[in-house]
PDB file of C-alpha atoms in Angstrom:
ATOM      1  CA  MET A   1      15.358  -5.052 -13.851  1.00  0.00           C
ATOM      2  CA  PRO A   2      13.349  -4.875 -10.284  1.00  0.00           C
ATOM      3  CA  THR A   3      12.660  -7.997  -8.614  1.00  0.00           C
ATOM      4  CA  VAL A   4       9.809  -9.096  -6.030  1.00  0.00           C
ATOM      5  CA  ARG A   5      10.535 -11.146  -2.842  1.00  0.00           C
ATOM      6  CA  SER A   6       9.387 -11.564   0.817  1.00  0.00           C
ATOM      7  CA  ALA A   7       9.643  -8.374   2.716  1.00  0.00           C
ATOM      8  CA  VAL A   8      11.967  -8.495   5.850  1.00  0.00           C
ATOM      9  CA  LEU A   9      11.778  -5.830   8.609  1.00  0.00           C
ATOM     10  CA  GLU A  10      15.200  -4.476   7.397  1.00  0.00           C
ATOM     11  CA  ASP A  11      13.343  -3.354   4.447  1.00  0.00           C
ATOM     12  CA  CYS A  12      11.275  -0.650   6.448  1.00  0.00           C
ATOM     13  CA  HIS A  13      14.207   0.871   7.376  1.00  0.00           C
ATOM     14  CA  ASN A  14      15.743   0.750   3.774  1.00  0.00           C
ATOM     15  CA  LEU A  15      12.602   2.492   2.645  1.00  0.00           C
ATOM     16  CA  ALA A  16      11.693   4.999   5.516  1.00  0.00           C
ATOM     17  CA  PRO A  17      14.452   7.800   4.480  1.00  0.00           C
ATOM     18  CA  ASN A  18      13.015   7.653   0.710  1.00  0.00           C
ATOM     19  CA  LEU A  19       9.155   7.229   1.051  1.00  0.00           C
ATOM     20  CA  ARG A  20       7.401   9.256  -1.538  1.00  0.00           C
ATOM     21  CA  PRO A  21       6.134  12.661   0.732  1.00  0.00           C
ATOM     22  CA  ALA A  22       2.467  11.795  -0.496  1.00  0.00           C
ATOM     23  CA  ASP A  23       2.706   8.262   1.226  1.00  0.00           C
ATOM     24  CA  ALA A  24       4.365  10.078   4.432  1.00  0.00           C
ATOM     25  CA  ALA A  25       1.772  12.431   4.465  1.00  0.00           C
ATOM     26  CA  GLU A  26      -0.959   9.761   4.372  1.00  0.00           C
ATOM     27  CA  LEU A  27       0.723   7.942   6.866  1.00  0.00           C
ATOM     28  CA  ARG A  28       0.752  11.250   9.264  1.00  0.00           C
ATOM     29  CA  ALA A  29      -2.831  12.127   8.402  1.00  0.00           C
ATOM     30  CA  PHE A  30      -4.098   8.772   9.191  1.00  0.00           C
ATOM     31  CA  ALA A  31      -2.342   7.789  12.177  1.00  0.00           C
ATOM     32  CA  GLY A  32       0.133  10.277  13.246  1.00  0.00           C
ATOM     33  CA  TYR A  33       2.876   7.923  12.385  1.00  0.00           C
ATOM     34  CA  GLU A  34       6.354   9.059  10.861  1.00  0.00           C
ATOM     35  CA  PRO A  35       7.423   6.812   7.695  1.00  0.00           C
ATOM     36  CA  LEU A  36       9.524   4.178   9.634  1.00  0.00           C
ATOM     37  CA  GLU A  37       6.828   3.741  12.332  1.00  0.00           C
ATOM     38  CA  GLY A  38       4.043   3.477   9.765  1.00  0.00           C
ATOM     39  CA  LEU A  39       6.089   0.999   7.914  1.00  0.00           C
ATOM     40  CA  VAL A  40       7.014  -0.960  11.030  1.00  0.00           C
ATOM     41  CA  GLU A  41       3.610  -1.198  12.171  1.00  0.00           C
ATOM     42  CA  SER A  42       2.056  -2.385   8.652  1.00  0.00           C
ATOM     43  CA  PHE A  43       4.662  -4.905   8.282  1.00  0.00           C
ATOM     44  CA  LYS A  44       3.739  -6.100  11.847  1.00  0.00           C
ATOM     45  CA  VAL A  45       0.206  -6.631  11.159  1.00  0.00           C
ATOM     46  CA  SER A  46       0.264  -8.157   7.531  1.00  0.00           C
ATOM     47  CA  ALA A  47       0.355 -11.745   6.896  1.00  0.00           C
ATOM     48  CA  GLN A  48       1.679 -11.101   3.613  1.00  0.00           C
ATOM     49  CA  ARG A  49       4.231  -8.450   2.720  1.00  0.00           C
ATOM     50  CA  TYR A  50       6.459  -8.086  -0.093  1.00  0.00           C
ATOM     51  CA  VAL A  51       9.071  -6.092  -1.665  1.00  0.00           C
ATOM     52  CA  ILE A  52       9.989  -4.633  -5.062  1.00  0.00           C
ATOM     53  CA  GLU A  53      13.477  -4.007  -5.323  1.00  0.00           C
ATOM     54  CA  HIS A  54      16.351  -2.940  -7.976  1.00  0.00           C
ATOM     55  CA  GLU A  55      20.084  -3.656  -7.164  1.00  0.00           C
ATOM     56  CA  GLY A  56      19.547  -3.948  -3.533  1.00  0.00           C
ATOM     57  CA  GLU A  57      17.174  -0.607  -3.460  1.00  0.00           C
ATOM     58  CA  VAL A  58      13.784  -0.937  -1.888  1.00  0.00           C
ATOM     59  CA  LEU A  59      11.420   0.753  -4.285  1.00  0.00           C
ATOM     60  CA  THR A  60       8.059  -0.249  -2.761  1.00  0.00           C
ATOM     61  CA  ILE A  61       6.635  -2.578   0.518  1.00  0.00           C
ATOM     62  CA  PHE A  62       3.110  -3.930   0.236  1.00  0.00           C
ATOM     63  CA  GLY A  63       1.323  -6.176   1.963  1.00  0.00           C
ATOM     64  CA  ALA A  64      -2.123  -7.023   3.501  1.00  0.00           C
ATOM     65  CA  SER A  65      -3.643  -7.683   6.949  1.00  0.00           C
ATOM     66  CA  PRO A  66      -6.792  -9.853   7.727  1.00  0.00           C
ATOM     67  CA  SER A  67      -9.524  -7.540   8.798  1.00  0.00           C
ATOM     68  CA  PRO A  68     -10.295  -7.950  12.633  1.00  0.00           C
ATOM     69  CA  HIS A  69     -14.004  -7.706  11.737  1.00  0.00           C
ATOM     70  CA  ASP A  70     -14.083 -10.184   8.536  1.00  0.00           C
ATOM     71  CA  PRO A  71     -11.665 -12.694   7.673  1.00  0.00           C
ATOM     72  CA  THR A  72     -12.588 -12.700   4.262  1.00  0.00           C
ATOM     73  CA  CYS A  73     -11.307  -9.247   3.809  1.00  0.00           C
ATOM     74  CA  GLY A  74      -7.626  -8.032   3.526  1.00  0.00           C
ATOM     75  CA  LEU A  75      -6.810  -4.746   4.523  1.00  0.00           C
ATOM     76  CA  ALA A  76      -4.187  -3.858   1.515  1.00  0.00           C
ATOM     77  CA  TRP A  77      -1.371  -1.239   1.442  1.00  0.00           C
ATOM     78  CA  MET A  78       1.355  -0.183  -0.567  1.00  0.00           C
ATOM     79  CA  MET A  79       4.059   2.075   0.204  1.00  0.00           C
ATOM     80  CA  ALA A  80       6.893   3.275  -2.360  1.00  0.00           C
ATOM     81  CA  SER A  81       9.867   5.227  -2.787  1.00  0.00           C
ATOM     82  CA  THR A  82      10.504   8.044  -4.950  1.00  0.00           C
ATOM     83  CA  SER A  83      12.728   5.870  -7.279  1.00  0.00           C
ATOM     84  CA  LEU A  84       9.602   3.728  -8.155  1.00  0.00           C
ATOM     85  CA  GLU A  85       9.295   6.830 -10.994  1.00  0.00           C
ATOM     86  CA  ASP A  86      12.131   5.122 -12.721  1.00  0.00           C
ATOM     87  CA  HIS A  87      10.736   1.796 -12.915  1.00  0.00           C
ATOM     88  CA  SER A  88       7.072   2.863 -13.809  1.00  0.00           C
ATOM     89  CA  ILE A  89       6.595   0.751 -17.004  1.00  0.00           C
ATOM     90  CA  TRP A  90       7.771  -2.322 -15.309  1.00  0.00           C
ATOM     91  CA  PHE A  91       5.842  -1.653 -12.261  1.00  0.00           C
ATOM     92  CA  LEU A  92       2.433  -1.134 -14.497  1.00  0.00           C
ATOM     93  CA  ARG A  93       3.158  -4.133 -16.738  1.00  0.00           C
ATOM     94  CA  ASN A  94       3.706  -6.341 -13.377  1.00  0.00           C
ATOM     95  CA  THR A  95       0.858  -5.019 -11.206  1.00  0.00           C
ATOM     96  CA  TYR A  96      -1.535  -7.670 -12.076  1.00  0.00           C
ATOM     97  CA  TRP A  97       0.426 -10.883 -10.995  1.00  0.00           C
ATOM     98  CA  MET A  98       1.988  -8.599  -7.928  1.00  0.00           C
ATOM     99  CA  GLU A  99      -1.419  -7.750  -6.593  1.00  0.00           C
ATOM    100  CA  LYS A 100      -2.515 -11.548  -6.672  1.00  0.00           C
ATOM    101  CA  LEU A 101       0.350 -12.078  -4.286  1.00  0.00           C
ATOM    102  CA  VAL A 102      -2.104 -10.286  -2.021  1.00  0.00           C
ATOM    103  CA  ASP A 103      -5.875 -10.965  -3.111  1.00  0.00           C
ATOM    104  CA  ASP A 104      -5.198 -14.852  -3.534  1.00  0.00           C
ATOM    105  CA  HIS A 105      -5.606 -15.176   0.359  1.00  0.00           C
ATOM    106  CA  TYR A 106      -8.838 -12.689   0.892  1.00  0.00           C
ATOM    107  CA  ASP A 107     -12.435 -12.412  -1.147  1.00  0.00           C
ATOM    108  CA  TRP A 108     -11.854  -8.943  -1.024  1.00  0.00           C
ATOM    109  CA  LEU A 109      -9.504  -6.163  -0.216  1.00  0.00           C
ATOM    110  CA  PHE A 110     -10.455  -3.010   1.628  1.00  0.00           C
ATOM    111  CA  ASN A 111      -8.653   0.132   2.703  1.00  0.00           C
ATOM    112  CA  PHE A 112      -9.069   4.080   2.918  1.00  0.00           C
ATOM    113  CA  ILE A 113      -6.936   6.529   0.639  1.00  0.00           C
ATOM    114  CA  ASP A 114      -6.074  10.013   1.499  1.00  0.00           C
ATOM    115  CA  ILE A 115      -7.636  11.885  -1.382  1.00  0.00           C
ATOM    116  CA  ARG A 116      -4.435  14.002  -1.655  1.00  0.00           C
ATOM    117  CA  ASN A 117      -2.419  11.033  -2.691  1.00  0.00           C
ATOM    118  CA  GLU A 118      -3.534  11.319  -6.335  1.00  0.00           C
ATOM    119  CA  VAL A 119      -0.782   9.083  -7.811  1.00  0.00           C
ATOM    120  CA  HIS A 120      -2.221   5.991  -5.858  1.00  0.00           C
ATOM    121  CA  MET A 121      -5.755   7.079  -6.584  1.00  0.00           C
ATOM    122  CA  LYS A 122      -4.970   6.953 -10.401  1.00  0.00           C
ATOM    123  CA  TRP A 123      -3.034   3.603 -10.214  1.00  0.00           C
ATOM    124  CA  LEU A 124      -5.731   2.217  -8.142  1.00  0.00           C
ATOM    125  CA  ARG A 125      -8.526   2.979 -10.696  1.00  0.00           C
ATOM    126  CA  TRP A 126      -6.153   1.622 -13.439  1.00  0.00           C
ATOM    127  CA  CYS A 127      -5.995  -1.863 -11.857  1.00  0.00           C
ATOM    128  CA  GLY A 128      -9.847  -1.731 -11.483  1.00  0.00           C
ATOM    129  CA  TRP A 129     -10.297  -1.142  -7.773  1.00  0.00           C
ATOM    130  CA  GLU A 130     -13.738   0.719  -6.896  1.00  0.00           C
ATOM    131  CA  PHE A 131     -14.065   3.812  -4.711  1.00  0.00           C
ATOM    132  CA  GLY A 132     -16.514   4.002  -1.994  1.00  0.00           C
ATOM    133  CA  ALA A 133     -17.729   6.994   0.096  1.00  0.00           C
ATOM    134  CA  VAL A 134     -15.382   9.890   1.204  1.00  0.00           C
ATOM    135  CA  HIS A 135     -15.166  10.358   4.849  1.00  0.00           C
ATOM    136  CA  GLU A 136     -14.499  13.973   5.443  1.00  0.00           C
ATOM    137  CA  ASN A 137     -12.773  14.369   8.920  1.00  0.00           C
ATOM    138  CA  PHE A 138     -10.644  11.028   9.227  1.00  0.00           C
ATOM    139  CA  GLY A 139      -7.813  10.341  10.765  1.00  0.00           C
ATOM    140  CA  VAL A 140      -5.553  11.618  13.515  1.00  0.00           C
ATOM    141  CA  GLU A 141      -5.537  14.845  11.247  1.00  0.00           C
ATOM    142  CA  GLY A 142      -9.251  15.164  10.136  1.00  0.00           C
ATOM    143  CA  ARG A 143      -8.554  15.108   6.491  1.00  0.00           C
ATOM    144  CA  PRO A 144     -10.789  13.489   3.853  1.00  0.00           C
ATOM    145  CA  PHE A 145      -9.844   9.804   2.908  1.00  0.00           C
ATOM    146  CA  GLN A 146     -11.959   7.479   0.806  1.00  0.00           C
ATOM    147  CA  GLU A 147     -12.737   4.038   1.105  1.00  0.00           C
ATOM    148  CA  ILE A 148     -11.210   1.556  -1.389  1.00  0.00           C
ATOM    149  CA  TYR A 149     -12.103  -1.961  -2.356  1.00  0.00           C
ATOM    150  CA  LYS A 150     -11.812  -4.885  -4.673  1.00  0.00           C
ATOM    151  CA  PHE A 151     -13.689  -7.955  -4.701  1.00  0.00           C
ATOM    152  CA  HIS A 152     -11.980 -11.332  -5.546  1.00  0.00           C
ATOM    153  CA  ASN A 153     -12.883 -15.156  -5.122  1.00  0.00           C
ATOM    154  CA  VAL A 154     -16.671 -14.335  -5.037  1.00  0.00           C
TER     155      VAL A 154
END
């Protein structure tokens, strides 16, 4: 059964070679990052960061960093390995309390998502996230990204 723990920098190195292709594409489209660079940058700026692992394999890294514009807002993120699908039932059953690890620190969570990342968009809708404006020319590749947000503690 998967477990959740605080992330360490080494987890980024373990996840990078197995990152979901859609997550790798989103990192490249947003900031031009390759998987390891994007994982490490996300790790470094985040106040909260966690790992889901199974038998030593990193399945996801997720977290949030405080917005530089609004300290009540957390910039939430998650990147997953291709192996997460093997644990999808466990993941869905445990999503609520894992999300609380991050969202309890902020009044609301926010980010942008590459609209090509259909699996994450479907999961975020299922989790109750709201979808805002689509920015047609976003990131270094100028691709469509959509605002996502979820309000808590307000």
